[in-house]
Amino acid sequence: MSRMAWFMPASLALLFGALMLAGGVPLMMLAVGAVAFGVTIMVQPQRGLLLFCLIAPAIPWMTLTLGIRITLSEALLALTWLGVFWQWLMGRLPPLPTGSTERAMLRLLTWSIVPLIAGQFMVQAEGIGPVNWVRWLLNVSVLFLVPLLTPDQRARERLLVCLLLGYLVLVSLSLGLFAVSRDASAMIALLSKLNYARPDAIQEIFLAELTRMPSPWVHPNSTGGALLLGVPVAMFYGVAHQGWRRWLGLAVALGGAAGIVLSGSRGALLCLGVLIAGLAIKRVPLAGRTLAIGALLAAMMLVFYPPAQKRLASLFSSNDVSTGVRFEEYKHFPEAVARYPLGLGFKADTPSTGNGVYGISNLWLNYWYKLGLPGMLFFIGVTVAWWREVRGLGDISRVTPANAMRIGTVGAMLAALSTGFIDHYYSFTQVLMALFWLIMAISLQTARHAPTRS
């Protein structure tokens, strides 16, 4: 019997014995369960990615303390990568994908080392730059995990089902709680039990927005951003399938659209409307009907739902706080980037207001702010490379199982990028940016494995 054959069992036996002596049977059983879960992901890292797709949309910022505080979603990504490395050692997985989009992303990741180092010296803050950088890498790495772990249609189908189930939990929880309580603060107790960080900030956000639908994404704009990624994917998934899959897709699409309206995320609602209008112009089936029904429902909301009236009126008000802050951000942006010529880095989050420094509510300019001008240009390079790979959609006047996911994921990405002109939450918001790169990766996979390429 080789040394390696008995070394691992003996080590685990000693570990579990020590834990039982130190903490009793409950601690030992917890450790056994954790080890079994970890071994399962190491052997089958695909399961780690599937669990991420299930958990990330539903409870994105539930945290664990593993030496540092990290979200459960990010912990799953880290464990999945450990499984990938192990499978590489065993020779069971191909190397990293080498498509043009992935190469462009590698250039962005390489450049990020420069603002990481610069920010450590130029930014006075209590954050730990290298830790925040690693967490950013984990969120972005989904772009590489999807092609590695979903090489065929069956694997991609499982991933989509898990993603939509996660979104179903999100819309059911958010809409259900809002329908029962009609009070955003009702979500606070649940998020506290899920060990969300900064409970004081969560309470402040919910108490300030009592009439807007609460969700595990906390801020209404983050809620709108998450739902904007899921609604187009769910709609086309439902249209292209039959049976329970159709009901799953349509439930998420309709519930997600209602969630965008009730969250009061004006950017998400506007960009969803623009996407549907664009699909109607392209004569995509049901798009015109959806646009007409959506306009009718929106009109009814404005007539019978006072918070919607107030939210719409704020668009045309000279006293709208969020609009005023955005104008101030653009006004002070040259000063901000001059202060950090190599980027703010990862030691601190992009500030909103305070200490004379403003953030910026723009996806591309926020990359400039965080990673310097080269970082923004590298990000643009990633999106250009992505578009060159996915733009040949062919004839979309008929939606079939072969092209539905391609239309849905590309549409979701275009809607998300459209919101970049008025908000920044897809750039460095933890977990939400992972969903952004996840949808991009799925769109690339569906384009690369399409039956016909235009």
Coordinates of C-alpha atoms in Angstrom, one line a residue:
M1 CA 0.0 0.0 0.0
S2 CA 1.5 3.4 -1.1
R3 CA 2.1 6.2 1.4
M4 CA -0.5 8.5 -0.4
A5 CA -3.1 5.7 -0.1
W6 CA -3.0 5.7 3.7
F7 CA -1.8 9.3 4.4
M8 CA -5.1 11.1 3.6
P9 CA -7.4 8.7 5.6
A10 CA -5.1 8.7 8.5
S11 CA -4.9 12.5 8.5
L12 CA -8.6 12.9 8.4
A13 CA -9.0 10.4 11.2
L14 CA -6.6 12.3 13.4
L15 CA -8.4 15.6 12.5
F16 CA -11.9 14.3 13.3
G17 CA -10.7 12.7 16.5
A18 CA -9.1 16.0 17.7
L19 CA -12.3 17.9 16.8
M20 CA -14.4 15.4 18.7
L21 CA -12.2 15.8 21.8
A22 CA -12.2 19.6 21.5
G23 CA -15.8 20.3 20.6
G24 CA -17.7 17.0 20.9
V25 CA -19.7 15.1 18.4
P26 CA -21.6 18.2 16.9
L27 CA -18.4 19.9 15.9
M28 CA -17.0 16.7 14.5
M29 CA -20.1 16.0 12.4
L30 CA -20.0 19.6 11.1
A31 CA -16.4 19.1 10.1
V32 CA -17.3 15.7 8.4
G33 CA -20.1 17.4 6.4
A34 CA -17.8 20.3 5.4
V35 CA -15.0 17.9 4.3
A36 CA -17.5 15.8 2.3
F37 CA -18.9 18.8 0.6
G38 CA -15.4 20.1 -0.2
V39 CA -14.3 16.7 -1.6
T40 CA -17.4 16.5 -3.8
I41 CA -16.6 19.9 -5.3
M42 CA -12.9 19.0 -5.8
V43 CA -13.9 15.8 -7.6
Q44 CA -16.8 17.5 -9.6
P45 CA -16.1 21.3 -9.8
Q46 CA -19.2 21.6 -12.1
R47 CA -21.3 21.2 -9.0
G48 CA -19.6 24.2 -7.4
L49 CA -20.6 26.4 -10.4
L50 CA -24.1 25.1 -10.4
L51 CA -24.5 25.9 -6.7
F52 CA -23.1 29.4 -7.4
C53 CA -25.8 29.9 -10.1
L54 CA -28.4 28.8 -7.6
I55 CA -27.3 30.9 -4.6
A56 CA -25.9 34.1 -6.2
P57 CA -29.2 35.5 -7.5
A58 CA -31.1 34.6 -4.4
I59 CA -28.9 35.4 -1.4
P60 CA -25.9 37.2 -3.0
W61 CA -24.3 38.7 0.1
M62 CA -24.8 36.0 2.7
T63 CA -21.3 35.9 4.3
L64 CA -19.0 33.4 5.9
T65 CA -15.9 34.1 8.1
L66 CA -13.0 32.0 6.9
G67 CA -10.2 34.0 8.3
I68 CA -11.6 36.9 6.3
R69 CA -15.3 37.7 5.8
I70 CA -16.4 36.6 2.3
T71 CA -19.7 36.0 0.7
L72 CA -21.0 32.5 0.3
S73 CA -21.1 33.0 -3.5
E74 CA -17.4 34.0 -3.6
A75 CA -16.5 31.1 -1.4
L76 CA -18.2 28.7 -3.8
L77 CA -16.2 30.2 -6.7
A78 CA -13.0 29.7 -4.7
L79 CA -13.8 26.1 -3.9
T80 CA -14.8 25.5 -7.6
W81 CA -11.4 26.8 -8.7
L82 CA -9.7 24.5 -6.2
G83 CA -11.6 21.7 -7.9
V84 CA -10.5 22.9 -11.3
F85 CA -6.8 23.0 -10.3
W86 CA -7.1 19.5 -8.9
Q87 CA -8.8 18.2 -12.1
W88 CA -6.0 19.9 -14.1
L89 CA -3.4 18.0 -12.0
M90 CA -5.3 14.8 -12.8
G91 CA -5.4 15.6 -16.5
R92 CA -9.2 15.6 -16.6
L93 CA -9.9 19.1 -17.8
P94 CA -8.7 21.1 -20.8
P95 CA -6.5 24.2 -20.4
L96 CA -8.0 27.7 -20.0
P97 CA -10.1 28.8 -23.0
T98 CA -8.1 30.9 -25.5
G99 CA -10.9 32.8 -27.3
S100 CA -10.4 36.4 -28.2
T101 CA -12.7 37.6 -25.3
E102 CA -10.7 35.5 -22.8
R103 CA -7.4 36.9 -24.1
A104 CA -8.8 40.4 -23.8
M105 CA -9.8 39.6 -20.2
L106 CA -6.4 38.3 -19.3
R107 CA -4.9 41.6 -20.4
L108 CA -7.3 43.5 -18.1
L109 CA -6.5 41.2 -15.2
T110 CA -2.7 41.6 -15.8
W111 CA -3.0 45.4 -15.9
S112 CA -5.1 45.4 -12.6
I113 CA -1.8 44.6 -10.7
V114 CA -0.6 48.1 -11.4
P115 CA -3.6 50.0 -9.8
L116 CA -3.5 47.4 -7.0
I117 CA 0.1 48.3 -6.1
A118 CA -0.4 52.1 -6.7
G119 CA -3.6 52.2 -4.6
Q120 CA -1.8 50.6 -1.6
F121 CA 0.5 53.7 -1.4
M122 CA -1.8 56.5 -2.7
V123 CA -5.1 55.7 -0.9
Q124 CA -5.5 56.3 2.8
A125 CA -8.1 53.7 3.9
E126 CA -8.4 50.7 6.2
G127 CA -9.2 48.2 3.4
I128 CA -6.9 45.3 2.5
G129 CA -6.1 45.8 -1.1
P130 CA -4.8 42.3 -2.0
V131 CA -7.8 40.6 -0.4
N132 CA -10.3 42.8 -2.3
W133 CA -8.3 42.2 -5.5
V134 CA -8.5 38.4 -5.0
R135 CA -12.3 38.7 -4.4
W136 CA -12.6 40.8 -7.6
L137 CA -10.6 38.1 -9.5
L138 CA -13.0 35.4 -8.2
N139 CA -16.1 37.3 -9.5
V140 CA -14.5 38.0 -12.9
S141 CA -13.2 34.4 -13.2
V142 CA -16.7 33.2 -14.0
L143 CA -15.9 34.1 -17.6
F144 CA -13.4 31.3 -17.7
L145 CA -15.3 28.8 -15.5
V146 CA -18.3 28.5 -17.8
P147 CA -16.4 27.3 -21.0
L148 CA -14.3 25.0 -18.8
L149 CA -17.1 23.3 -17.0
T150 CA -20.0 23.5 -19.5
P151 CA -18.5 22.0 -22.7
D152 CA -21.8 20.6 -24.0
Q153 CA -25.4 21.5 -24.3
R154 CA -26.5 19.3 -21.5
A155 CA -24.1 21.0 -19.1
R156 CA -25.3 24.4 -20.2
E157 CA -28.9 23.4 -19.7
R158 CA -28.2 22.4 -16.1
L159 CA -26.5 25.7 -15.5
L160 CA -29.4 27.7 -16.9
V161 CA -31.9 25.7 -14.8
C162 CA -30.0 26.4 -11.6
L163 CA -29.6 30.1 -12.5
L164 CA -33.4 30.4 -13.2
L165 CA -34.2 28.6 -10.0
G166 CA -32.0 31.0 -8.1
Y167 CA -33.9 33.9 -9.7
L168 CA -37.2 32.2 -8.9
V169 CA -36.3 32.2 -5.2
L170 CA -35.3 35.9 -5.5
V171 CA -38.5 37.1 -7.1
S172 CA -40.7 34.8 -4.9
L173 CA -39.0 36.1 -1.7
S174 CA -39.0 39.7 -2.7
L175 CA -42.5 40.0 -4.2
G176 CA -44.0 37.8 -1.5
L177 CA -42.6 39.7 1.4
F178 CA -43.5 43.0 -0.2
A179 CA -47.1 41.9 -0.9
V180 CA -47.5 40.8 2.7
S181 CA -45.9 43.7 4.5
R182 CA -45.8 46.5 1.9
D183 CA -42.8 47.7 4.0
A184 CA -39.2 47.4 2.8
S185 CA -37.9 47.2 6.4
A186 CA -39.4 43.7 6.7
M187 CA -36.4 42.3 4.9
I188 CA -33.9 43.5 7.6
A189 CA -34.5 40.7 10.0
L190 CA -34.1 38.0 7.3
L191 CA -30.8 39.5 6.0
S192 CA -29.5 39.7 9.6
K193 CA -30.1 35.9 10.0
L194 CA -28.2 35.4 6.7
N195 CA -25.2 37.2 8.3
Y196 CA -25.2 40.1 5.8
A197 CA -22.3 42.6 6.5
R198 CA -22.9 46.1 7.7
P199 CA -26.4 45.8 9.2
D200 CA -26.4 49.5 10.0
A201 CA -26.1 50.4 6.3
I202 CA -28.8 47.9 5.3
Q203 CA -31.2 49.4 7.8
E204 CA -30.5 52.9 6.6
I205 CA -31.1 51.9 3.0
F206 CA -34.4 50.1 3.7
L207 CA -35.8 52.7 6.0
A208 CA -35.0 55.4 3.4
E209 CA -36.9 53.5 0.7
L210 CA -39.9 52.1 2.5
T211 CA -42.2 52.1 -0.5
R212 CA -39.8 50.4 -2.9
M213 CA -39.7 46.6 -3.0
P214 CA -37.0 45.1 -0.8
S215 CA -34.8 42.2 -1.9
P216 CA -31.7 40.4 -0.8
W217 CA -29.8 42.8 -3.1
V218 CA -30.5 45.5 -0.5
H219 CA -30.3 48.6 -2.7
P220 CA -33.2 49.0 -5.2
N221 CA -30.8 49.8 -8.0
S222 CA -28.8 46.6 -7.4
T223 CA -32.1 44.7 -7.4
G224 CA -33.0 46.2 -10.7
G225 CA -29.5 45.4 -12.1
A226 CA -29.7 41.8 -11.0
L227 CA -33.2 41.3 -12.4
L228 CA -32.3 43.1 -15.7
L229 CA -29.8 40.3 -16.3
G230 CA -32.3 37.5 -15.6
V231 CA -35.5 38.7 -17.3
P232 CA -34.4 38.4 -20.9
V233 CA -32.7 35.1 -20.4
A234 CA -35.8 33.7 -18.6
M235 CA -38.2 35.0 -21.2
F236 CA -36.5 33.3 -24.1
Y237 CA -35.8 30.2 -22.1
G238 CA -39.5 29.9 -21.4
V239 CA -40.6 30.6 -25.0
A240 CA -38.2 28.0 -26.4
H241 CA -39.2 25.1 -24.0
Q242 CA -42.3 23.2 -23.0
G243 CA -43.6 21.8 -19.7
W244 CA -42.1 22.8 -16.4
R245 CA -39.2 24.6 -18.1
R246 CA -41.6 26.9 -19.9
W247 CA -43.4 27.7 -16.6
L248 CA -40.0 28.3 -14.8
G249 CA -38.8 30.7 -17.5
L250 CA -42.1 32.7 -17.7
A251 CA -42.5 32.9 -14.0
V252 CA -39.0 34.4 -13.6
A253 CA -39.5 36.7 -16.6
L254 CA -42.9 38.1 -15.4
G255 CA -41.9 38.2 -11.7
G256 CA -38.6 39.8 -12.6
A257 CA -40.3 42.5 -14.7
A258 CA -42.7 43.2 -11.9
G259 CA -39.7 43.4 -9.5
I260 CA -38.0 45.9 -11.6
V261 CA -41.1 48.1 -11.6
L262 CA -41.7 47.8 -7.9
S263 CA -38.0 48.3 -7.0
G264 CA -38.2 51.7 -8.6
S265 CA -35.0 51.2 -10.6
R266 CA -35.5 53.7 -13.3
G267 CA -32.4 52.7 -15.2
A268 CA -33.2 49.0 -15.3
L269 CA -36.8 49.7 -16.3
L270 CA -35.7 52.1 -19.1
C271 CA -33.2 49.7 -20.5
L272 CA -35.6 46.8 -20.4
G273 CA -38.0 48.9 -22.4
V274 CA -35.4 49.8 -24.9
L275 CA -34.4 46.1 -25.3
I276 CA -38.0 45.0 -25.9
A277 CA -38.5 47.9 -28.4
G278 CA -35.3 46.9 -30.2
L279 CA -36.5 43.3 -30.4
A280 CA -39.9 44.4 -31.7
I281 CA -38.1 46.4 -34.5
K282 CA -36.2 43.2 -35.4
R283 CA -39.6 41.4 -35.5
V284 CA -38.7 39.0 -32.8
P285 CA -41.9 37.0 -32.0
L286 CA -44.0 38.3 -29.1
A287 CA -41.7 41.3 -28.6
G288 CA -44.3 43.8 -30.0
R289 CA -47.1 42.2 -28.0
T290 CA -44.9 42.3 -24.8
L291 CA -44.1 46.0 -25.4
A292 CA -47.8 46.8 -25.8
I293 CA -48.8 44.8 -22.7
G294 CA -45.9 46.3 -20.7
A295 CA -47.0 49.9 -21.7
L296 CA -50.5 49.1 -20.7
L297 CA -49.5 47.7 -17.3
A298 CA -47.1 50.6 -16.7
A299 CA -50.0 53.1 -17.4
M300 CA -52.2 51.2 -14.9
M301 CA -49.4 51.3 -12.3
L302 CA -49.1 55.1 -12.7
V303 CA -52.9 55.5 -12.3
F304 CA -53.4 53.2 -9.3
Y305 CA -50.0 53.0 -7.5
P306 CA -48.9 56.3 -5.9
P307 CA -45.2 55.3 -5.2
A308 CA -44.8 54.7 -9.0
Q309 CA -46.3 58.2 -9.6
K310 CA -43.8 59.7 -7.2
R311 CA -40.9 57.8 -8.7
L312 CA -41.8 58.9 -12.3
A313 CA -42.3 62.5 -11.2
S314 CA -38.8 62.6 -9.7
L315 CA -37.4 62.1 -13.2
F316 CA -38.7 65.6 -14.1
S317 CA -38.0 67.2 -10.8
S318 CA -35.2 69.7 -10.3
N319 CA -34.9 68.5 -6.7
D320 CA -34.3 64.8 -7.4
V321 CA -31.4 63.9 -5.1
S322 CA -30.0 61.0 -7.2
T323 CA -30.0 63.0 -10.4
G324 CA -28.4 65.9 -8.7
V325 CA -25.6 63.6 -7.3
R326 CA -24.9 62.2 -10.8
F327 CA -24.4 65.7 -12.2
E328 CA -22.1 66.5 -9.3
E329 CA -20.1 63.3 -10.0
Y330 CA -19.5 64.2 -13.6
K331 CA -18.6 67.7 -12.6
H332 CA -15.9 66.4 -10.2
F333 CA -14.7 63.4 -12.2
P334 CA -11.7 65.1 -13.8
E335 CA -10.5 66.0 -10.3
A336 CA -11.0 62.5 -9.0
V337 CA -9.0 60.8 -11.8
A338 CA -6.3 63.4 -11.5
R339 CA -6.0 62.5 -7.8
Y340 CA -5.5 58.8 -8.7
P341 CA -3.8 58.7 -12.2
L342 CA -3.2 55.0 -11.9
G343 CA -6.6 54.2 -10.5
L344 CA -8.0 54.1 -7.0
G345 CA -7.1 50.4 -6.9
F346 CA -8.6 47.9 -4.5
K347 CA -7.8 49.3 -1.0
A348 CA -11.1 51.2 -0.9
D349 CA -14.4 51.2 -2.8
T350 CA -15.2 54.0 -5.1
P351 CA -16.5 56.8 -2.8
S352 CA -19.8 58.5 -3.5
T353 CA -19.6 61.7 -1.6
G354 CA -17.5 62.7 1.3
N355 CA -14.0 64.1 2.0
G356 CA -14.3 66.1 -1.2
V357 CA -14.1 63.0 -3.4
Y358 CA -17.0 61.9 -5.6
G359 CA -17.6 58.5 -7.3
I360 CA -19.1 58.2 -10.8
S361 CA -22.3 56.6 -11.9
N362 CA -21.0 55.3 -15.2
L363 CA -19.8 51.8 -16.0
W364 CA -16.8 52.7 -18.2
L365 CA -15.7 55.8 -16.2
N366 CA -15.8 53.8 -13.0
Y367 CA -13.3 51.4 -14.6
W368 CA -11.2 54.5 -15.3
Y369 CA -11.6 55.6 -11.7
K370 CA -10.7 52.2 -10.2
L371 CA -8.1 50.9 -12.7
G372 CA -6.9 54.1 -14.5
L373 CA -7.4 55.0 -18.1
P374 CA -5.7 51.8 -19.4
G375 CA -8.1 49.8 -17.3
M376 CA -11.1 51.4 -18.9
L377 CA -9.6 50.8 -22.4
F378 CA -8.9 47.1 -21.5
F379 CA -12.5 46.7 -20.4
I380 CA -13.7 48.3 -23.6
G381 CA -11.4 45.8 -25.4
V382 CA -13.2 42.9 -23.6
T383 CA -16.7 44.1 -24.6
V384 CA -15.6 44.7 -28.2
A385 CA -14.1 41.2 -28.4
W386 CA -17.3 39.8 -27.0
W387 CA -19.5 41.6 -29.5
R388 CA -17.4 40.4 -32.4
E389 CA -18.0 36.8 -31.3
V390 CA -21.7 37.1 -30.6
R391 CA -23.1 39.7 -33.0
G392 CA -24.0 37.3 -35.9
L393 CA -27.4 36.3 -34.6
G394 CA -28.7 35.4 -38.0
D395 CA -32.5 35.2 -38.6
I396 CA -34.2 36.0 -35.3
S397 CA -37.7 36.4 -36.7
R398 CA -38.3 32.8 -35.4
V399 CA -37.3 31.8 -31.9
T400 CA -36.2 28.2 -31.6
P401 CA -34.5 26.1 -29.0
A402 CA -31.3 26.5 -31.1
N403 CA -31.2 30.3 -31.0
A404 CA -33.3 31.3 -27.9
M405 CA -30.5 31.4 -25.4
R406 CA -28.3 33.2 -27.8
I407 CA -30.9 35.9 -28.3
G408 CA -31.7 36.1 -24.5
T409 CA -28.2 36.3 -23.2
V410 CA -27.0 38.8 -25.9
G411 CA -30.1 40.9 -25.2
A412 CA -29.4 40.8 -21.5
M413 CA -25.9 41.9 -22.0
L414 CA -26.9 44.8 -24.3
A415 CA -29.5 45.9 -21.8
A416 CA -26.9 45.7 -19.0
L417 CA -24.3 47.7 -21.0
S418 CA -27.0 50.3 -21.7
T419 CA -27.4 50.9 -18.0
G420 CA -23.7 51.7 -17.9
F421 CA -24.4 55.2 -19.1
I422 CA -26.4 56.0 -15.9
D423 CA -25.0 53.6 -13.3
H424 CA -21.9 51.6 -12.4
Y425 CA -23.1 48.6 -10.5
Y426 CA -21.9 46.0 -13.0
S427 CA -18.3 47.1 -12.6
F428 CA -17.1 46.3 -9.1
T429 CA -20.2 45.4 -7.1
Q430 CA -19.4 42.0 -5.6
V431 CA -21.5 39.1 -6.9
L432 CA -23.5 41.3 -9.2
M433 CA -20.5 41.7 -11.5
A434 CA -20.1 37.9 -11.3
L435 CA -23.6 37.5 -12.7
F436 CA -22.7 40.0 -15.5
W437 CA -19.6 38.0 -16.5
L438 CA -21.7 34.8 -16.2
I439 CA -24.2 35.9 -18.7
M440 CA -21.5 37.1 -21.0
A441 CA -19.8 33.7 -20.8
I442 CA -23.1 31.9 -21.5
S443 CA -23.7 34.1 -24.5
L444 CA -20.2 33.2 -25.8
Q445 CA -20.7 29.5 -25.3
T446 CA -24.1 29.6 -27.2
A447 CA -22.5 31.6 -30.0
R448 CA -19.5 29.3 -30.3
H449 CA -21.6 26.2 -30.3
A450 CA -24.4 27.5 -32.5
P451 CA -25.5 25.1 -35.3
T452 CA -24.9 27.8 -37.9
R453 CA -22.6 30.8 -37.7
S454 CA -23.5 34.0 -39.6

